[in-house]
mmCIF file of C-alpha atoms in Angstrom:
data_model
loop_
_atom_site.group_PDB
_atom_site.id
_atom_site.type_symbol
_atom_site.label_atom_id
_atom_site.label_comp_id
_atom_site.label_asym_id
_atom_site.label_seq_id
_atom_site.Cartn_x
_atom_site.Cartn_y
_atom_site.Cartn_z
ATOM 1 C CA LEU A 6 65.877 63.213 -90.357
ATOM 2 C CA ASP A 7 64.089 66.117 -92.007
ATOM 3 C CA TYR A 8 60.657 64.893 -93.020
ATOM 4 C CA LEU A 9 58.386 61.952 -92.215
ATOM 5 C CA SER A 10 54.596 61.866 -92.508
ATOM 6 C CA ASP A 11 51.713 59.449 -92.123
ATOM 7 C CA ASN A 12 51.543 59.139 -95.908
ATOM 8 C CA THR A 13 54.892 57.346 -95.750
ATOM 9 C CA PHE A 14 53.040 54.373 -94.282
ATOM 10 C CA TYR A 15 49.701 54.825 -96.030
ATOM 11 C CA GLY A 16 47.708 51.587 -96.008
ATOM 12 C CA ASP A 17 50.056 49.854 -93.574
ATOM 13 C CA THR A 18 47.732 48.893 -90.728
ATOM 14 C CA ALA A 19 50.226 46.471 -89.174
ATOM 15 C CA LEU A 20 52.717 49.147 -88.138
ATOM 16 C CA SER A 21 53.074 49.011 -84.371
ATOM 17 C CA THR A 22 56.501 49.866 -82.966
ATOM 18 C CA VAL A 23 58.650 52.887 -83.789
ATOM 19 C CA TYR A 24 62.202 53.226 -82.493
ATOM 20 C CA PHE A 25 63.939 56.598 -82.405
ATOM 21 C CA GLY A 26 67.541 55.497 -82.702
ATOM 22 C CA ALA A 27 69.180 58.919 -82.798
ATOM 23 C CA ALA A 28 67.475 60.992 -80.116
ATOM 24 C CA THR A 29 69.123 64.357 -79.605
ATOM 25 C CA PRO A 30 69.691 66.008 -76.222
ATOM 26 C CA PRO A 31 66.728 68.143 -75.069
ATOM 27 C CA VAL A 32 67.944 71.540 -76.216
ATOM 28 C CA TYR A 33 64.635 72.782 -77.634
ATOM 29 C CA SER A 34 62.328 71.865 -74.771
ATOM 30 C CA ASN A 35 62.353 74.166 -71.799
ATOM 31 C CA TRP A 36 62.053 73.305 -68.099
ATOM 32 C CA PHE A 37 58.270 73.356 -68.267
ATOM 33 C CA ASN A 38 57.338 71.014 -71.057
ATOM 34 C CA ASN A 39 60.166 68.510 -70.975
ATOM 35 C CA HIS A 40 59.319 65.157 -69.485
ATOM 36 C CA ALA A 41 62.668 63.374 -69.617
ATOM 37 C CA LYS A 42 63.487 63.696 -65.916
ATOM 38 C CA LYS A 43 60.147 62.243 -64.847
ATOM 39 C CA VAL A 44 60.691 59.251 -67.106
ATOM 40 C CA GLU A 45 64.127 58.808 -65.516
ATOM 41 C CA ILE A 46 62.573 58.874 -62.027
ATOM 42 C CA MET A 47 59.999 56.270 -63.023
ATOM 43 C CA ASN A 48 62.737 54.059 -64.424
ATOM 44 C CA TYR A 49 64.677 54.406 -61.158
ATOM 45 C CA TRP A 50 61.566 53.484 -59.143
ATOM 46 C CA LYS A 51 60.457 50.627 -61.362
ATOM 47 C CA ASP A 52 61.771 47.813 -59.167
ATOM 48 C CA SER A 53 61.068 49.464 -55.803
ATOM 49 C CA ASP A 54 59.454 47.292 -53.138
ATOM 50 C CA ARG A 55 57.123 50.173 -52.263
ATOM 51 C CA PRO A 56 53.915 50.638 -54.273
ATOM 52 C CA LYS A 57 53.913 53.618 -56.634
ATOM 53 C CA MET A 58 51.328 56.272 -57.378
ATOM 54 C CA ILE A 59 51.804 57.883 -60.792
ATOM 55 C CA ILE A 60 49.756 61.027 -61.394
ATOM 56 C CA LEU A 61 48.991 61.931 -65.008
ATOM 57 C CA GLY A 62 47.525 65.192 -66.264
ATOM 58 C CA GLY A 63 48.311 68.403 -68.078
ATOM 59 C CA SER A 64 50.258 71.472 -67.008
ATOM 60 C CA SER A 65 47.622 72.119 -64.351
ATOM 61 C CA THR A 66 48.818 68.955 -62.615
ATOM 62 C CA THR A 67 52.421 70.141 -62.885
ATOM 63 C CA TYR A 68 51.489 73.298 -60.980
ATOM 64 C CA ALA A 69 48.894 71.855 -58.589
ATOM 65 C CA VAL A 70 50.376 68.718 -57.005
ATOM 66 C CA ASP A 71 53.173 68.525 -54.432
ATOM 67 C CA SER A 72 54.209 64.857 -54.548
ATOM 68 C CA GLU A 73 56.177 64.799 -51.312
ATOM 69 C CA GLN A 74 53.384 66.561 -49.413
ATOM 70 C CA LEU A 75 50.763 64.220 -50.849
ATOM 71 C CA GLU A 76 52.849 61.157 -50.002
ATOM 72 C CA SER A 77 53.109 62.265 -46.360
ATOM 73 C CA LEU A 78 49.348 62.816 -46.073
ATOM 74 C CA LEU A 79 48.112 59.566 -47.583
ATOM 75 C CA ASP A 80 46.847 56.838 -45.278
ATOM 76 C CA LYS A 81 48.359 54.228 -47.603
ATOM 77 C CA ASP A 82 52.058 53.885 -48.379
ATOM 78 C CA PHE A 83 52.962 55.041 -51.880
ATOM 79 C CA LEU A 84 55.941 56.506 -53.683
ATOM 80 C CA VAL A 85 54.185 59.443 -55.350
ATOM 81 C CA LEU A 86 55.360 60.908 -58.662
ATOM 82 C CA ASN A 87 53.815 63.983 -60.288
ATOM 83 C CA CYS A 88 53.926 63.217 -64.011
ATOM 84 C CA GLY A 89 51.908 66.241 -65.054
ATOM 85 C CA THR A 90 53.040 67.382 -68.477
ATOM 86 C CA ASN A 91 51.455 69.374 -71.302
ATOM 87 C CA GLY A 92 47.664 69.350 -71.650
ATOM 88 C CA ALA A 93 47.965 68.629 -75.380
ATOM 89 C CA ASN A 94 49.529 65.245 -74.637
ATOM 90 C CA LEU A 95 47.085 62.373 -75.014
ATOM 91 C CA PHE A 96 46.128 60.634 -71.785
ATOM 92 C CA ASN A 97 45.714 57.426 -73.762
ATOM 93 C CA MET A 98 49.336 57.617 -74.872
ATOM 94 C CA THR A 99 50.865 58.763 -71.577
ATOM 95 C CA SER A 100 48.988 56.043 -69.686
ATOM 96 C CA GLU A 101 50.373 53.591 -72.255
ATOM 97 C CA TRP A 102 53.981 54.267 -71.329
ATOM 98 C CA ALA A 103 53.148 54.692 -67.629
ATOM 99 C CA MET A 104 51.972 51.076 -67.611
ATOM 100 C CA ARG A 105 55.543 50.062 -68.342
ATOM 101 C CA PHE A 106 56.426 51.184 -64.811
ATOM 102 C CA LEU A 107 53.303 50.001 -62.981
ATOM 103 C CA ASN A 108 52.893 46.699 -61.182
ATOM 104 C CA GLU A 109 50.182 44.977 -59.217
ATOM 105 C CA GLY A 110 49.299 47.086 -56.173
ATOM 106 C CA ASP A 111 50.360 50.371 -57.783
ATOM 107 C CA PHE A 112 47.986 53.276 -58.429
ATOM 108 C CA LEU A 113 47.390 55.562 -61.419
ATOM 109 C CA LEU A 114 45.570 58.850 -60.796
ATOM 110 C CA GLN A 115 44.204 60.735 -63.799
ATOM 111 C CA ILE A 116 43.654 64.467 -63.182
ATOM 112 C CA ILE A 117 41.692 65.611 -66.197
ATOM 113 C CA GLU A 118 41.806 68.873 -68.045
ATOM 114 C CA TYR A 119 38.621 69.463 -69.997
ATOM 115 C CA SER A 120 39.895 68.785 -73.477
ATOM 116 C CA TYR A 121 39.938 66.320 -76.358
ATOM 117 C CA TRP A 122 43.454 65.151 -75.502
ATOM 118 C CA GLN A 123 42.756 64.411 -71.856
ATOM 119 C CA LEU A 124 39.352 62.791 -72.338
ATOM 120 C CA GLY A 125 40.140 59.985 -74.738
ATOM 121 C CA GLY A 126 41.271 61.604 -77.992
ATOM 122 C CA VAL A 127 43.660 59.636 -80.200
ATOM 123 C CA GLN A 128 44.927 62.323 -82.593
ATOM 124 C CA CYS A 129 48.458 63.419 -81.702
ATOM 125 C CA ASN A 130 49.802 66.941 -81.272
ATOM 126 C CA TRP A 131 53.290 68.151 -82.208
ATOM 127 C CA VAL A 132 53.786 69.338 -78.612
ATOM 128 C CA THR A 133 53.966 65.678 -77.582
ATOM 129 C CA PHE A 134 57.325 65.319 -79.319
ATOM 130 C CA ARG A 135 58.624 68.504 -77.773
ATOM 131 C CA SER A 136 57.523 67.308 -74.330
ATOM 132 C CA PHE A 137 59.454 64.057 -74.709
ATOM 133 C CA GLU A 138 62.563 65.427 -76.378
ATOM 134 C CA GLY A 139 65.539 63.539 -74.993
ATOM 135 C CA CYS A 140 63.505 60.444 -74.050
ATOM 136 C CA TYR A 141 62.001 59.440 -77.386
ATOM 137 C CA ASN A 142 62.401 55.798 -76.365
ATOM 138 C CA VAL A 143 58.960 56.133 -74.714
ATOM 139 C CA PHE A 144 57.387 55.950 -78.168
ATOM 140 C CA SER A 145 58.747 52.434 -78.675
ATOM 141 C CA TRP A 146 56.472 51.427 -75.774
ATOM 142 C CA VAL A 147 53.384 52.773 -77.562
ATOM 143 C CA PRO A 148 51.534 50.921 -80.371
ATOM 144 C CA VAL A 149 51.539 53.872 -82.764
ATOM 145 C CA SER A 150 48.902 52.311 -85.018
ATOM 146 C CA ARG A 151 46.343 53.186 -82.327
ATOM 147 C CA TYR A 152 46.948 56.908 -82.819
ATOM 148 C CA GLU A 153 46.197 59.351 -85.604
ATOM 149 C CA LYS A 154 48.693 61.727 -87.249
ATOM 150 C CA PHE A 155 51.621 60.324 -85.269
ATOM 151 C CA PHE A 156 54.165 60.941 -88.034
ATOM 152 C CA ASP A 157 52.465 64.124 -89.273
ATOM 153 C CA CYS A 158 52.849 65.611 -85.800
ATOM 154 C CA PHE A 159 56.448 64.474 -85.569
ATOM 155 C CA ASN A 160 57.017 66.330 -88.821
ATOM 156 C CA GLU A 161 55.281 69.430 -87.404
ATOM 157 C CA PHE A 162 57.711 69.268 -84.492
ATOM 158 C CA LEU A 163 60.681 69.048 -86.863
ATOM 159 C CA ASP A 164 59.352 72.186 -88.577
ATOM 160 C CA ALA A 165 58.606 74.007 -85.319
ATOM 161 C CA ARG A 166 61.952 73.295 -83.662
ATOM 162 C CA ARG A 167 63.705 75.409 -86.305
ATOM 163 C CA ASP A 168 62.066 78.448 -84.702
ATOM 164 C CA LEU A 169 62.352 77.327 -81.060
ATOM 165 C CA ASN A 170 64.877 78.864 -78.715
ATOM 166 C CA GLU A 171 67.874 76.585 -78.387
ATOM 167 C CA GLN A 172 69.650 76.102 -75.065
ATOM 168 C CA THR A 173 72.795 74.239 -74.156
ATOM 169 C CA TYR A 174 72.471 70.771 -72.688
ATOM 170 C CA GLU A 175 74.384 72.012 -69.627
ATOM 171 C CA SER A 176 71.755 74.684 -69.096
ATOM 172 C CA TYR A 177 68.992 72.106 -69.434
ATOM 173 C CA VAL A 178 70.612 69.837 -66.829
ATOM 174 C CA HIS A 179 71.153 72.749 -64.435
ATOM 175 C CA ASN A 180 67.504 73.761 -64.669
ATOM 176 C CA LEU A 181 66.305 70.264 -63.816
ATOM 177 C CA THR A 182 68.607 69.515 -60.872
ATOM 178 C CA SER A 183 67.261 69.269 -57.338
ATOM 179 C CA ILE A 184 67.930 72.963 -56.855
ATOM 180 C CA GLY A 185 66.212 73.786 -60.126
ATOM 181 C CA PHE A 186 62.674 73.338 -61.352
ATOM 182 C CA TYR A 187 61.743 69.757 -60.419
ATOM 183 C CA ASP A 188 62.568 67.759 -57.335
ATOM 184 C CA GLY A 189 63.096 64.002 -57.197
ATOM 185 C CA GLN A 190 59.347 63.344 -57.215
ATOM 186 C CA GLY A 191 58.418 65.535 -60.159
ATOM 187 C CA THR A 192 57.161 68.483 -58.111
ATOM 188 C CA LEU A 193 57.622 71.991 -59.457
ATOM 189 C CA ASN A 194 59.994 73.922 -57.203
ATOM 190 C CA ILE A 195 59.709 77.469 -58.470
ATOM 191 C CA ALA A 196 57.689 79.848 -56.280
ATOM 192 C CA THR A 197 54.967 80.986 -58.643
ATOM 193 C CA LYS A 198 52.929 83.835 -57.173
ATOM 194 C CA PRO A 199 49.188 84.499 -57.395
ATOM 195 C CA ASN A 200 48.336 87.251 -59.850
ATOM 196 C CA GLY A 201 46.077 88.919 -57.276
ATOM 197 C CA SER A 202 43.464 90.043 -59.799
ATOM 198 C CA ASP A 203 39.785 89.213 -59.449
ATOM 199 C CA SER A 204 39.410 89.793 -63.190
ATOM 200 C CA PHE A 205 42.255 87.513 -64.320
ATOM 201 C CA TRP A 206 41.404 85.319 -67.298
ATOM 202 C CA SER A 207 43.996 83.852 -69.659
ATOM 203 C CA GLY A 208 41.509 83.420 -72.481
ATOM 204 C CA ARG A 209 40.311 79.857 -72.109
ATOM 205 C CA ARG A 210 36.614 79.175 -72.441
ATOM 206 C CA ILE A 211 35.465 75.995 -70.723
ATOM 207 C CA TYR A 212 31.956 74.627 -70.973
ATOM 208 C CA LEU A 213 31.196 71.551 -68.879
ATOM 209 C CA GLY A 214 27.543 71.237 -69.803
ATOM 210 C CA GLY A 215 25.880 69.510 -72.751
ATOM 211 C CA GLY A 216 27.449 68.401 -76.003
ATOM 212 C CA TRP A 217 29.735 65.751 -74.537
ATOM 213 C CA PRO A 218 27.725 62.696 -75.708
ATOM 214 C CA GLU A 219 29.102 63.243 -79.214
ATOM 215 C CA TYR A 220 32.468 62.200 -77.772
ATOM 216 C CA ASN A 221 31.309 58.766 -76.602
ATOM 217 C CA TRP A 222 33.791 57.160 -78.998
ATOM 218 C CA MET A 223 36.624 58.913 -77.135
ATOM 219 C CA LEU A 224 35.488 57.555 -73.807
ATOM 220 C CA TYR A 225 35.593 54.062 -75.291
ATOM 221 C CA TYR A 226 39.361 54.440 -75.654
ATOM 222 C CA LEU A 227 39.654 55.562 -72.035
ATOM 223 C CA ASN A 228 37.741 52.495 -70.908
ATOM 224 C CA VAL A 229 40.172 50.293 -72.835
ATOM 225 C CA GLN A 230 43.024 51.787 -70.809
ATOM 226 C CA TYR A 231 41.163 51.282 -67.532
ATOM 227 C CA TRP A 232 40.503 47.665 -68.507
ATOM 228 C CA ARG A 233 44.200 47.110 -69.143
ATOM 229 C CA LEU A 234 45.116 48.649 -65.765
ATOM 230 C CA ASP A 235 42.553 46.415 -64.082
ATOM 231 C CA GLN A 236 44.036 43.343 -65.778
ATOM 232 C CA MET A 237 47.441 44.348 -64.391
ATOM 233 C CA GLY A 238 46.100 44.609 -60.845
ATOM 234 C CA VAL A 239 46.722 48.366 -60.818
ATOM 235 C CA ASP A 240 44.191 50.529 -58.965
ATOM 236 C CA PHE A 241 43.138 53.773 -60.648
ATOM 237 C CA ALA A 242 40.865 56.774 -60.245
ATOM 238 C CA MET A 243 39.967 60.076 -61.900
ATOM 239 C CA THR A 244 39.674 63.489 -60.310
ATOM 240 C CA PHE A 245 39.322 67.123 -61.331
ATOM 241 C CA THR A 246 41.943 69.750 -61.983
ATOM 242 C CA PRO A 247 41.906 73.315 -60.579
ATOM 243 C CA LEU A 248 40.151 75.775 -62.872
ATOM 244 C CA ASN A 249 39.741 79.545 -62.868
ATOM 245 C CA ARG A 250 36.105 80.470 -62.312
ATOM 246 C CA ASN A 251 36.438 83.239 -64.902
ATOM 247 C CA SER A 252 37.195 80.690 -67.633
ATOM 248 C CA LEU A 253 33.702 79.205 -67.360
ATOM 249 C CA TYR A 254 31.057 80.481 -69.712
ATOM 250 C CA ASP A 255 28.757 82.923 -67.930
ATOM 251 C CA TYR A 256 25.681 80.836 -68.594
ATOM 252 C CA GLN A 257 27.156 77.652 -67.126
ATOM 253 C CA THR A 258 25.184 76.547 -64.094
ATOM 254 C CA ASP A 259 25.978 74.240 -61.208
ATOM 255 C CA GLU A 260 23.376 71.876 -62.651
ATOM 256 C CA ALA A 261 25.248 71.782 -65.980
ATOM 257 C CA MET A 262 28.490 70.918 -64.222
ATOM 258 C CA ASP A 263 26.728 68.194 -62.248
ATOM 259 C CA ALA A 264 25.378 66.825 -65.525
ATOM 260 C CA PHE A 265 28.940 66.680 -66.900
ATOM 261 C CA VAL A 266 30.123 64.675 -63.879
ATOM 262 C CA ASP A 267 27.097 62.372 -64.186
ATOM 263 C CA TYR A 268 27.942 61.860 -67.860
ATOM 264 C CA LEU A 269 31.498 60.804 -66.997
ATOM 265 C CA ASP A 270 30.269 58.582 -64.186
ATOM 266 C CA GLU A 271 27.771 56.829 -66.451
ATOM 267 C CA ASN A 272 30.147 56.290 -69.374
ATOM 268 C CA LEU A 273 33.547 55.638 -67.804
ATOM 269 C CA ASN A 274 34.651 52.548 -65.901
ATOM 270 C CA VAL A 275 36.739 54.522 -63.428
ATOM 271 C CA PRO A 276 36.091 55.685 -59.857
ATOM 272 C CA ILE A 277 35.604 59.463 -59.825
ATOM 273 C CA ILE A 278 36.805 61.052 -56.610
ATOM 274 C CA GLY A 279 36.434 64.563 -55.266
ATOM 275 C CA ASP A 280 33.975 67.328 -56.081
ATOM 276 C CA LEU A 281 34.249 69.349 -59.287
ATOM 277 C CA HIS A 282 32.717 72.436 -57.652
ATOM 278 C CA SER A 283 35.345 72.441 -54.904
ATOM 279 C CA VAL A 284 38.221 72.995 -57.366
ATOM 280 C CA ILE A 285 36.645 75.868 -59.294
ATOM 281 C CA TYR A 286 38.808 78.559 -57.704
ATOM 282 C CA GLU A 287 38.774 82.337 -57.613
ATOM 283 C CA PRO A 288 40.865 83.988 -60.366
ATOM 284 C CA SER A 289 43.238 85.830 -58.038
ATOM 285 C CA ILE A 290 44.942 82.603 -56.908
ATOM 286 C CA PHE A 291 46.111 81.607 -60.383
ATOM 287 C CA TYR A 292 49.596 82.291 -61.717
ATOM 288 C CA ASP A 293 49.664 82.815 -65.493
ATOM 289 C CA ASP A 294 46.937 80.583 -66.908
ATOM 290 C CA ASP A 295 43.378 79.521 -66.080
ATOM 291 C CA TYR A 296 44.765 76.069 -65.218
ATOM 292 C CA HIS A 297 47.906 77.098 -63.288
ATOM 293 C CA VAL A 298 47.481 77.664 -59.550
ATOM 294 C CA SER A 299 50.220 79.577 -57.765
ATOM 295 C CA ALA A 300 52.622 77.916 -55.326
ATOM 296 C CA PRO A 301 50.670 78.797 -52.120
ATOM 297 C CA TYR A 302 47.608 77.080 -53.547
ATOM 298 C CA ARG A 303 49.564 74.022 -54.599
ATOM 299 C CA GLU A 304 49.592 73.146 -50.908
ATOM 300 C CA ILE A 305 45.841 73.777 -50.599
ATOM 301 C CA TYR A 306 44.953 71.653 -53.640
ATOM 302 C CA THR A 307 47.299 68.868 -52.503
ATOM 303 C CA LEU A 308 45.652 68.825 -49.060
ATOM 304 C CA GLN A 309 42.260 68.546 -50.712
ATOM 305 C CA LEU A 310 43.507 65.806 -53.028
ATOM 306 C CA ALA A 311 44.884 63.822 -50.075
ATOM 307 C CA ASP A 312 41.513 64.024 -48.298
ATOM 308 C CA ASP A 313 39.721 62.801 -51.441
ATOM 309 C CA LEU A 314 42.139 59.906 -51.931
ATOM 310 C CA ASN A 315 41.961 58.861 -48.277
ATOM 311 C CA ALA A 316 38.169 58.889 -48.450
ATOM 312 C CA TYR A 317 38.387 56.713 -51.565
ATOM 313 C CA PHE A 318 40.693 54.234 -49.808
ATOM 314 C CA VAL A 319 38.203 53.938 -46.921
ATOM 315 C CA SER A 320 35.311 53.380 -49.325
ATOM 316 C CA GLU A 321 37.269 50.636 -51.093
ATOM 317 C CA GLU A 322 37.945 48.840 -47.825
ATOM 318 C CA THR A 323 34.291 48.929 -46.766
ATOM 319 C CA GLU A 324 32.901 47.568 -50.045
#
């Protein structure tokens, strides 16, 4: 297949299910942005008697959450899987396929990056197809008519892969074994080191103040997903991802950040746990991006996340 765009199906509003019947091995995705192993783990866990906690987010979640550590610290029993992937993947879409593996009594935790894709956007990105190379069957679980530029972005991926570095399938498998980059619960194994610079800034500019109300339509789509989870008997919550203080605009105030949290709280039907201010970290602890904490701080963030979740569990029991 060389070319397929949205125009191919122009005017066809009934299109729902797309099957990729000739998925190739993941030779263009690298260890970082390929999601196939995490889908395999979820499939393996699907019929477990233990309740599951699936954590969705961007690359910041990949770097920040130690699943095994979190599982050991929680006051409730869960099999915990870190399904952090690329921040350009739509939460609406990833939560769609995650629901295939969730049952009554399970838990979905959304760790948001501050972007269109993570806060309810429905327009696809070509990186999505790179992230799921080797497990394209996930797209048959997603009603594609709910998303914009699905086929256009698939075509962008077909164009982009011609310039991507190809690896052997054997190399891919080796990198994702238990002694490689991900363990059996989706946790990143490599020992990323803090950059040590107080001036580090990867170039992101994040503003958490005003302007968000124009995205109310996006939040509507998030609420639809929360409603579906609720109908399934799945518990869910939202929390905040680690962020480099230097990536915030200089004029952003604590009051502006509080207003952003209030805006989410007022417009989303999801419990918001944790404190945004507490995960705005100093630049020297980050690895290579304003969202990527280093390995020593993965433990610190995971400890903090466990405390926030345990406090949420207590509050649920007392209501």
